[in-house]
């Protein structure tokens, strides 16, 4: 039987890879809805080639010329309709940023299983998404490579017992830059990740390790772990994608060459494993794998994220919002690399702490944090 997929965020780095996986196994998968933020030529091309039943753009604007049989709509309502598309068996959420939270809540409340590549939805709203998924009896399938690795080590059981989750971190593009040179690095240098090809925002988040802090919070929500049961270890080669330690001292790791196709495909085919476009791992030619402790002085954003992970409530939501503003400003050449952490810290210090009790409240926190962070740019 074909699995029908609604793909939210089809034009981004992950979205394009989801399409590749779906096209590799046309007898197994069908893309029934496509959604993107602003569209452009690529979205029109995707809709023309795939011919989903429904295509949606989140921003208002002109109509799109679509082939016969495709319904097209745009605006917030259209985006929500794609996220809860009645004809879909699974909603693949591949948008970046806070927009993923609304997408995840729409999908879950419509009773859809969710393949979740958007980490911000759990960072900002894990305290409402996970209970909503529980209540609706739907699955949340991790796509982030570390969380997919943990899920695989837990034999695809998010509720299996463990003693520790160990996330690996590459350290990003600037890991060998001397500390005193960090204020002067350019966006281009921060975007030159040694192991992974990803979107700009997440690549900068790897260089600050804000991304790893997000992933600690994501792991806490996905696997019901308190902060003290999630550990981060530096691992330069990005071959061990994460590990799970068990009560008896056994530790399982998931290894492969870095490729997002593996976790993307597995979220769709699990518990089955099918051929993917990943080269066989050659340990002998790798020779050695390296591990060390994170240096918090080099990665102040990571330290801030760990503090937010402990505190919870709407603080991780504010962290995400301030981070989005600061990273955008860095990419636009408005601020120095080291000011990303300063802007986040400042923003968090000025906001009241509130429990993350509803989407509406988180939306307020998100907007307030963005306002404060933007104020720091002037
Ligand atoms: Mg990751």
PDB file of N, CA, C and O in Angstrom, residues 163-222:
ATOM      1  N   UNK A 163      19.720   4.657  30.497  1.00  0.00           N
ATOM      2  CA  UNK A 163      20.297   5.411  31.610  1.00  0.00           C
ATOM      3  C   UNK A 163      20.843   6.753  31.138  1.00  0.00           C
ATOM      4  O   UNK A 163      20.906   7.699  31.901  1.00  0.00           O
ATOM      5  N   UNK A 164      21.253   6.845  29.871  1.00  0.00           N
ATOM      6  CA  UNK A 164      21.719   8.133  29.367  1.00  0.00           C
ATOM      7  C   UNK A 164      21.584   8.218  27.848  1.00  0.00           C
ATOM      8  O   UNK A 164      21.802   7.230  27.147  1.00  0.00           O
ATOM      9  N   UNK A 165      21.239   9.404  27.348  1.00  0.00           N
ATOM     10  CA  UNK A 165      21.265   9.675  25.912  1.00  0.00           C
ATOM     11  C   UNK A 165      22.528  10.490  25.655  1.00  0.00           C
ATOM     12  O   UNK A 165      22.767  11.488  26.337  1.00  0.00           O
ATOM     13  N   UNK A 166      23.333  10.060  24.706  1.00  0.00           N
ATOM     14  CA  UNK A 166      24.587  10.775  24.433  1.00  0.00           C
ATOM     15  C   UNK A 166      24.555  11.308  23.008  1.00  0.00           C
ATOM     16  O   UNK A 166      24.596  10.541  22.035  1.00  0.00           O
ATOM     17  N   UNK A 167      24.429  12.636  22.892  1.00  0.00           N
ATOM     18  CA  UNK A 167      24.383  13.284  21.577  1.00  0.00           C
ATOM     19  C   UNK A 167      25.800  13.639  21.156  1.00  0.00           C
ATOM     20  O   UNK A 167      26.584  14.126  21.968  1.00  0.00           O
ATOM     21  N   UNK A 168      26.112  13.418  19.897  1.00  0.00           N
ATOM     22  CA  UNK A 168      27.427  13.820  19.403  1.00  0.00           C
ATOM     23  C   UNK A 168      27.327  15.179  18.713  1.00  0.00           C
ATOM     24  O   UNK A 168      26.286  15.540  18.152  1.00  0.00           O
ATOM     25  N   UNK A 169      28.419  15.927  18.761  1.00  0.00           N
ATOM     26  CA  UNK A 169      28.472  17.272  18.150  1.00  0.00           C
ATOM     27  C   UNK A 169      29.779  17.412  17.381  1.00  0.00           C
ATOM     28  O   UNK A 169      30.840  17.071  17.896  1.00  0.00           O
ATOM     29  N   UNK A 170      29.673  17.924  16.155  1.00  0.00           N
ATOM     30  CA  UNK A 170      30.890  18.083  15.346  1.00  0.00           C
ATOM     31  C   UNK A 170      31.693  19.310  15.765  1.00  0.00           C
ATOM     32  O   UNK A 170      32.896  19.374  15.569  1.00  0.00           O
ATOM     33  N   UNK A 171      31.009  20.285  16.346  1.00  0.00           N
ATOM     34  CA  UNK A 171      31.683  21.539  16.715  1.00  0.00           C
ATOM     35  C   UNK A 171      31.564  22.608  15.646  1.00  0.00           C
ATOM     36  O   UNK A 171      31.936  23.757  15.865  1.00  0.00           O
ATOM     37  N   UNK A 172      31.066  22.231  14.470  1.00  0.00           N
ATOM     38  CA  UNK A 172      30.774  23.206  13.424  1.00  0.00           C
ATOM     39  C   UNK A 172      31.990  23.741  12.704  1.00  0.00           C
ATOM     40  O   UNK A 172      33.120  23.298  12.908  1.00  0.00           O
ATOM     41  N   UNK A 173      31.720  24.731  11.872  1.00  0.00           N
ATOM     42  CA  UNK A 173      32.735  25.220  10.929  1.00  0.00           C
ATOM     43  C   UNK A 173      33.884  25.973  11.594  1.00  0.00           C
ATOM     44  O   UNK A 173      34.957  26.098  11.015  1.00  0.00           O
ATOM     45  N   UNK A 174      33.662  26.494  12.806  1.00  0.00           N
ATOM     46  CA  UNK A 174      34.676  27.373  13.410  1.00  0.00           C
ATOM     47  C   UNK A 174      35.396  26.701  14.573  1.00  0.00           C
ATOM     48  O   UNK A 174      36.041  27.365  15.381  1.00  0.00           O
ATOM     49  N   UNK A 175      35.293  25.371  14.652  1.00  0.00           N
ATOM     50  CA  UNK A 175      35.791  24.668  15.835  1.00  0.00           C
ATOM     51  C   UNK A 175      37.289  24.828  16.045  1.00  0.00           C
ATOM     52  O   UNK A 175      37.774  24.716  17.160  1.00  0.00           O
ATOM     53  N   UNK A 176      38.054  25.086  14.982  1.00  0.00           N
ATOM     54  CA  UNK A 176      39.500  25.228  15.127  1.00  0.00           C
ATOM     55  C   UNK A 176      39.987  26.670  15.028  1.00  0.00           C
ATOM     56  O   UNK A 176      41.189  26.930  15.037  1.00  0.00           O
ATOM     57  N   UNK A 177      39.050  27.598  14.913  1.00  0.00           N
ATOM     58  CA  UNK A 177      39.434  29.018  14.846  1.00  0.00           C
ATOM     59  C   UNK A 177      39.816  29.478  16.260  1.00  0.00           C
ATOM     60  O   UNK A 177      39.064  29.246  17.203  1.00  0.00           O
ATOM     61  N   UNK A 178      40.973  30.122  16.438  1.00  0.00           N
ATOM     62  CA  UNK A 178      41.347  30.596  17.778  1.00  0.00           C
ATOM     63  C   UNK A 178      40.264  31.503  18.354  1.00  0.00           C
ATOM     64  O   UNK A 178      39.671  32.304  17.615  1.00  0.00           O
ATOM     65  N   UNK A 179      40.007  31.372  19.657  1.00  0.00           N
ATOM     66  CA  UNK A 179      38.928  32.125  20.310  1.00  0.00           C
ATOM     67  C   UNK A 179      38.997  33.618  20.008  1.00  0.00           C
ATOM     68  O   UNK A 179      37.981  34.256  19.760  1.00  0.00           O
ATOM     69  N   UNK A 180      40.202  34.186  20.029  1.00  0.00           N
ATOM     70  CA  UNK A 180      40.280  35.642  19.854  1.00  0.00           C
ATOM     71  C   UNK A 180      40.003  36.083  18.421  1.00  0.00           C
ATOM     72  O   UNK A 180      39.758  37.255  18.174  1.00  0.00           O
ATOM     73  N   UNK A 181      39.974  35.127  17.509  1.00  0.00           N
ATOM     74  CA  UNK A 181      39.628  35.488  16.116  1.00  0.00           C
ATOM     75  C   UNK A 181      38.131  35.355  15.825  1.00  0.00           C
ATOM     76  O   UNK A 181      37.649  35.819  14.787  1.00  0.00           O
ATOM     77  N   UNK A 182      37.385  34.723  16.740  1.00  0.00           N
ATOM     78  CA  UNK A 182      35.951  34.477  16.498  1.00  0.00           C
ATOM     79  C   UNK A 182      35.135  35.746  16.199  1.00  0.00           C
ATOM     80  O   UNK A 182      34.227  35.697  15.360  1.00  0.00           O
ATOM     81  N   UNK A 183      35.433  36.898  16.864  1.00  0.00           N
ATOM     82  CA  UNK A 183      34.623  38.083  16.532  1.00  0.00           C
ATOM     83  C   UNK A 183      34.747  38.501  15.067  1.00  0.00           C
ATOM     84  O   UNK A 183      33.885  39.221  14.564  1.00  0.00           O
ATOM     85  N   UNK A 184      35.786  38.074  14.396  1.00  0.00           N
ATOM     86  CA  UNK A 184      36.040  38.590  13.041  1.00  0.00           C
ATOM     87  C   UNK A 184      35.684  37.607  11.925  1.00  0.00           C
ATOM     88  O   UNK A 184      35.944  37.885  10.766  1.00  0.00           O
ATOM     89  N   UNK A 185      35.112  36.468  12.259  1.00  0.00           N
ATOM     90  CA  UNK A 185      34.804  35.508  11.196  1.00  0.00           C
ATOM     91  C   UNK A 185      33.621  36.008  10.361  1.00  0.00           C
ATOM     92  O   UNK A 185      32.726  36.694  10.868  1.00  0.00           O
ATOM     93  N   UNK A 186      33.628  35.652   9.093  1.00  0.00           N
ATOM     94  CA  UNK A 186      32.558  36.076   8.190  1.00  0.00           C
ATOM     95  C   UNK A 186      31.467  35.010   8.135  1.00  0.00           C
ATOM     96  O   UNK A 186      31.672  33.861   8.551  1.00  0.00           O
ATOM     97  N   UNK A 187      30.313  35.409   7.576  1.00  0.00           N
ATOM     98  CA  UNK A 187      29.214  34.451   7.402  1.00  0.00           C
ATOM     99  C   UNK A 187      29.686  33.284   6.526  1.00  0.00           C
ATOM    100  O   UNK A 187      29.361  32.131   6.788  1.00  0.00           O
ATOM    101  N   UNK A 188      30.478  33.587   5.522  1.00  0.00           N
ATOM    102  CA  UNK A 188      30.945  32.549   4.609  1.00  0.00           C
ATOM    103  C   UNK A 188      31.775  31.492   5.360  1.00  0.00           C
ATOM    104  O   UNK A 188      31.602  30.293   5.143  1.00  0.00           O
ATOM    105  N   UNK A 189      32.614  31.956   6.278  1.00  0.00           N
ATOM    106  CA  UNK A 189      33.420  31.008   7.067  1.00  0.00           C
ATOM    107  C   UNK A 189      32.540  30.171   7.987  1.00  0.00           C
ATOM    108  O   UNK A 189      32.757  28.973   8.139  1.00  0.00           O
ATOM    109  N   UNK A 190      31.547  30.807   8.605  1.00  0.00           N
ATOM    110  CA  UNK A 190      30.655  30.087   9.522  1.00  0.00           C
ATOM    111  C   UNK A 190      29.788  29.077   8.773  1.00  0.00           C
ATOM    112  O   UNK A 190      29.300  28.105   9.350  1.00  0.00           O
ATOM    113  N   UNK A 191      29.610  29.295   7.466  1.00  0.00           N
ATOM    114  CA  UNK A 191      28.737  28.413   6.671  1.00  0.00           C
ATOM    115  C   UNK A 191      29.487  27.240   6.053  1.00  0.00           C
ATOM    116  O   UNK A 191      28.881  26.373   5.420  1.00  0.00           O
ATOM    117  N   UNK A 192      30.804  27.185   6.252  1.00  0.00           N
ATOM    118  CA  UNK A 192      31.601  26.104   5.640  1.00  0.00           C
ATOM    119  C   UNK A 192      31.697  24.922   6.593  1.00  0.00           C
ATOM    120  O   UNK A 192      32.750  24.651   7.177  1.00  0.00           O
ATOM    121  N   UNK A 193      30.566  24.208   6.780  1.00  0.00           N
ATOM    122  CA  UNK A 193      30.555  23.072   7.715  1.00  0.00           C
ATOM    123  C   UNK A 193      31.418  21.939   7.181  1.00  0.00           C
ATOM    124  O   UNK A 193      31.331  21.591   6.003  1.00  0.00           O
ATOM    125  N   UNK A 194      32.273  21.349   8.053  1.00  0.00           N
ATOM    126  CA  UNK A 194      33.184  20.316   7.578  1.00  0.00           C
ATOM    127  C   UNK A 194      32.498  19.012   7.142  1.00  0.00           C
ATOM    128  O   UNK A 194      33.014  18.313   6.275  1.00  0.00           O
ATOM    129  N   UNK A 195      31.339  18.677   7.717  1.00  0.00           N
ATOM    130  CA  UNK A 195      30.768  17.341   7.468  1.00  0.00           C
ATOM    131  C   UNK A 195      29.376  17.329   6.824  1.00  0.00           C
ATOM    132  O   UNK A 195      29.006  16.339   6.204  1.00  0.00           O
ATOM    133  N   UNK A 196      28.605  18.388   7.025  1.00  0.00           N
ATOM    134  CA  UNK A 196      27.198  18.355   6.612  1.00  0.00           C
ATOM    135  C   UNK A 196      26.869  19.485   5.647  1.00  0.00           C
ATOM    136  O   UNK A 196      27.329  20.599   5.828  1.00  0.00           O
ATOM    137  N   UNK A 197      26.008  19.191   4.671  1.00  0.00           N
ATOM    138  CA  UNK A 197      25.433  20.201   3.780  1.00  0.00           C
ATOM    139  C   UNK A 197      24.031  20.508   4.287  1.00  0.00           C
ATOM    140  O   UNK A 197      23.161  19.653   4.229  1.00  0.00           O
ATOM    141  N   UNK A 198      23.802  21.726   4.786  1.00  0.00           N
ATOM    142  CA  UNK A 198      22.478  22.037   5.344  1.00  0.00           C
ATOM    143  C   UNK A 198      22.111  23.474   5.016  1.00  0.00           C
ATOM    144  O   UNK A 198      22.900  24.203   4.421  1.00  0.00           O
ATOM    145  N   UNK A 199      20.936  23.893   5.458  1.00  0.00           N
ATOM    146  CA  UNK A 199      20.522  25.286   5.276  1.00  0.00           C
ATOM    147  C   UNK A 199      21.417  26.232   6.078  1.00  0.00           C
ATOM    148  O   UNK A 199      22.150  25.809   6.969  1.00  0.00           O
ATOM    149  N   UNK A 200      21.330  27.542   5.755  1.00  0.00           N
ATOM    150  CA  UNK A 200      22.234  28.528   6.368  1.00  0.00           C
ATOM    151  C   UNK A 200      22.001  28.670   7.873  1.00  0.00           C
ATOM    152  O   UNK A 200      22.948  28.661   8.657  1.00  0.00           O
ATOM    153  N   UNK A 201      20.734  28.786   8.285  1.00  0.00           N
ATOM    154  CA  UNK A 201      20.442  29.011   9.711  1.00  0.00           C
ATOM    155  C   UNK A 201      21.033  27.896  10.561  1.00  0.00           C
ATOM    156  O   UNK A 201      21.751  28.137  11.524  1.00  0.00           O
ATOM    157  N   UNK A 202      20.759  26.659  10.200  1.00  0.00           N
ATOM    158  CA  UNK A 202      21.218  25.540  11.026  1.00  0.00           C
ATOM    159  C   UNK A 202      22.744  25.401  10.973  1.00  0.00           C
ATOM    160  O   UNK A 202      23.373  25.001  11.953  1.00  0.00           O
ATOM    161  N   UNK A 203      23.358  25.788   9.850  1.00  0.00           N
ATOM    162  CA  UNK A 203      24.818  25.676   9.767  1.00  0.00           C
ATOM    163  C   UNK A 203      25.489  26.672  10.718  1.00  0.00           C
ATOM    164  O   UNK A 203      26.471  26.333  11.384  1.00  0.00           O
ATOM    165  N   UNK A 204      24.925  27.871  10.805  1.00  0.00           N
ATOM    166  CA  UNK A 204      25.451  28.833  11.787  1.00  0.00           C
ATOM    167  C   UNK A 204      25.171  28.322  13.207  1.00  0.00           C
ATOM    168  O   UNK A 204      26.022  28.417  14.097  1.00  0.00           O
ATOM    169  N   UNK A 205      23.977  27.739  13.408  1.00  0.00           N
ATOM    170  CA  UNK A 205      23.653  27.182  14.726  1.00  0.00           C
ATOM    171  C   UNK A 205      24.608  26.044  15.113  1.00  0.00           C
ATOM    172  O   UNK A 205      24.789  25.763  16.300  1.00  0.00           O
ATOM    173  N   UNK A 206      25.179  25.364  14.136  1.00  0.00           N
ATOM    174  CA  UNK A 206      26.189  24.345  14.432  1.00  0.00           C
ATOM    175  C   UNK A 206      27.482  25.013  14.871  1.00  0.00           C
ATOM    176  O   UNK A 206      28.163  24.531  15.779  1.00  0.00           O
ATOM    177  N   UNK A 207      27.827  26.128  14.231  1.00  0.00           N
ATOM    178  CA  UNK A 207      29.073  26.829  14.569  1.00  0.00           C
ATOM    179  C   UNK A 207      29.009  27.421  15.972  1.00  0.00           C
ATOM    180  O   UNK A 207      30.034  27.508  16.652  1.00  0.00           O
ATOM    181  N   UNK A 208      27.814  27.828  16.423  1.00  0.00           N
ATOM    182  CA  UNK A 208      27.671  28.358  17.795  1.00  0.00           C
ATOM    183  C   UNK A 208      27.331  27.235  18.777  1.00  0.00           C
ATOM    184  O   UNK A 208      27.355  27.456  19.990  1.00  0.00           O
ATOM    185  N   UNK A 209      26.956  26.070  18.236  1.00  0.00           N
ATOM    186  CA  UNK A 209      26.424  24.943  19.019  1.00  0.00           C
ATOM    187  C   UNK A 209      25.082  25.240  19.680  1.00  0.00           C
ATOM    188  O   UNK A 209      24.615  24.498  20.520  1.00  0.00           O
ATOM    189  N   UNK A 210      24.427  26.342  19.252  1.00  0.00           N
ATOM    190  CA  UNK A 210      23.052  26.560  19.676  1.00  0.00           C
ATOM    191  C   UNK A 210      22.224  25.359  19.211  1.00  0.00           C
ATOM    192  O   UNK A 210      21.344  24.865  19.913  1.00  0.00           O
ATOM    193  N   UNK A 211      22.565  24.874  18.025  1.00  0.00           N
ATOM    194  CA  UNK A 211      21.873  23.708  17.475  1.00  0.00           C
ATOM    195  C   UNK A 211      21.946  22.516  18.430  1.00  0.00           C
ATOM    196  O   UNK A 211      20.960  21.816  18.648  1.00  0.00           O
ATOM    197  N   UNK A 212      23.119  22.277  19.019  1.00  0.00           N
ATOM    198  CA  UNK A 212      23.238  21.125  19.922  1.00  0.00           C
ATOM    199  C   UNK A 212      22.421  21.352  21.187  1.00  0.00           C
ATOM    200  O   UNK A 212      21.838  20.428  21.741  1.00  0.00           O
ATOM    201  N   UNK A 213      22.376  22.624  21.634  1.00  0.00           N
ATOM    202  CA  UNK A 213      21.526  22.941  22.781  1.00  0.00           C
ATOM    203  C   UNK A 213      20.062  22.664  22.467  1.00  0.00           C
ATOM    204  O   UNK A 213      19.332  22.076  23.276  1.00  0.00           O
ATOM    205  N   UNK A 214      19.635  23.054  21.259  1.00  0.00           N
ATOM    206  CA  UNK A 214      18.265  22.750  20.813  1.00  0.00           C
ATOM    207  C   UNK A 214      18.038  21.241  20.835  1.00  0.00           C
ATOM    208  O   UNK A 214      16.991  20.757  21.223  1.00  0.00           O
ATOM    209  N   UNK A 215      19.044  20.517  20.387  1.00  0.00           N
ATOM    210  CA  UNK A 215      18.884  19.061  20.287  1.00  0.00           C
ATOM    211  C   UNK A 215      18.807  18.385  21.659  1.00  0.00           C
ATOM    212  O   UNK A 215      18.168  17.339  21.792  1.00  0.00           O
ATOM    213  N   UNK A 216      19.441  18.993  22.667  1.00  0.00           N
ATOM    214  CA  UNK A 216      19.292  18.476  24.038  1.00  0.00           C
ATOM    215  C   UNK A 216      17.824  18.610  24.448  1.00  0.00           C
ATOM    216  O   UNK A 216      17.202  17.661  24.954  1.00  0.00           O
ATOM    217  N   UNK A 217      17.243  19.787  24.181  1.00  0.00           N
ATOM    218  CA  UNK A 217      15.838  20.034  24.548  1.00  0.00           C
ATOM    219  C   UNK A 217      14.918  19.089  23.754  1.00  0.00           C
ATOM    220  O   UNK A 217      13.976  18.502  24.294  1.00  0.00           O
ATOM    221  N   UNK A 218      15.220  18.944  22.474  1.00  0.00           N
ATOM    222  CA  UNK A 218      14.445  18.048  21.598  1.00  0.00           C
ATOM    223  C   UNK A 218      14.482  16.608  22.147  1.00  0.00           C
ATOM    224  O   UNK A 218      13.457  15.936  22.222  1.00  0.00           O
ATOM    225  N   UNK A 219      15.664  16.168  22.557  1.00  0.00           N
ATOM    226  CA  UNK A 219      15.817  14.802  23.092  1.00  0.00           C
ATOM    227  C   UNK A 219      15.032  14.632  24.389  1.00  0.00           C
ATOM    228  O   UNK A 219      14.409  13.590  24.626  1.00  0.00           O
ATOM    229  N   UNK A 220      15.034  15.664  25.224  1.00  0.00           N
ATOM    230  CA  UNK A 220      14.286  15.590  26.484  1.00  0.00           C
ATOM    231  C   UNK A 220      12.806  15.344  26.210  1.00  0.00           C
ATOM    232  O   UNK A 220      12.167  14.515  26.866  1.00  0.00           O
ATOM    233  N   UNK A 221      12.261  16.062  25.213  1.00  0.00           N
ATOM    234  CA  UNK A 221      10.835  15.911  24.900  1.00  0.00           C
ATOM    235  C   UNK A 221      10.536  14.577  24.219  1.00  0.00           C
ATOM    236  O   UNK A 221       9.572  13.898  24.554  1.00  0.00           O
ATOM    237  N   UNK A 222      11.376  14.192  23.254  1.00  0.00           N
ATOM    238  CA  UNK A 222      11.089  12.972  22.489  1.00  0.00           C
ATOM    239  C   UNK A 222      11.195  11.715  23.348  1.00  0.00           C
ATOM    240  O   UNK A 222      10.447  10.757  23.167  1.00  0.00           O
TER     241      UNK A 222
END
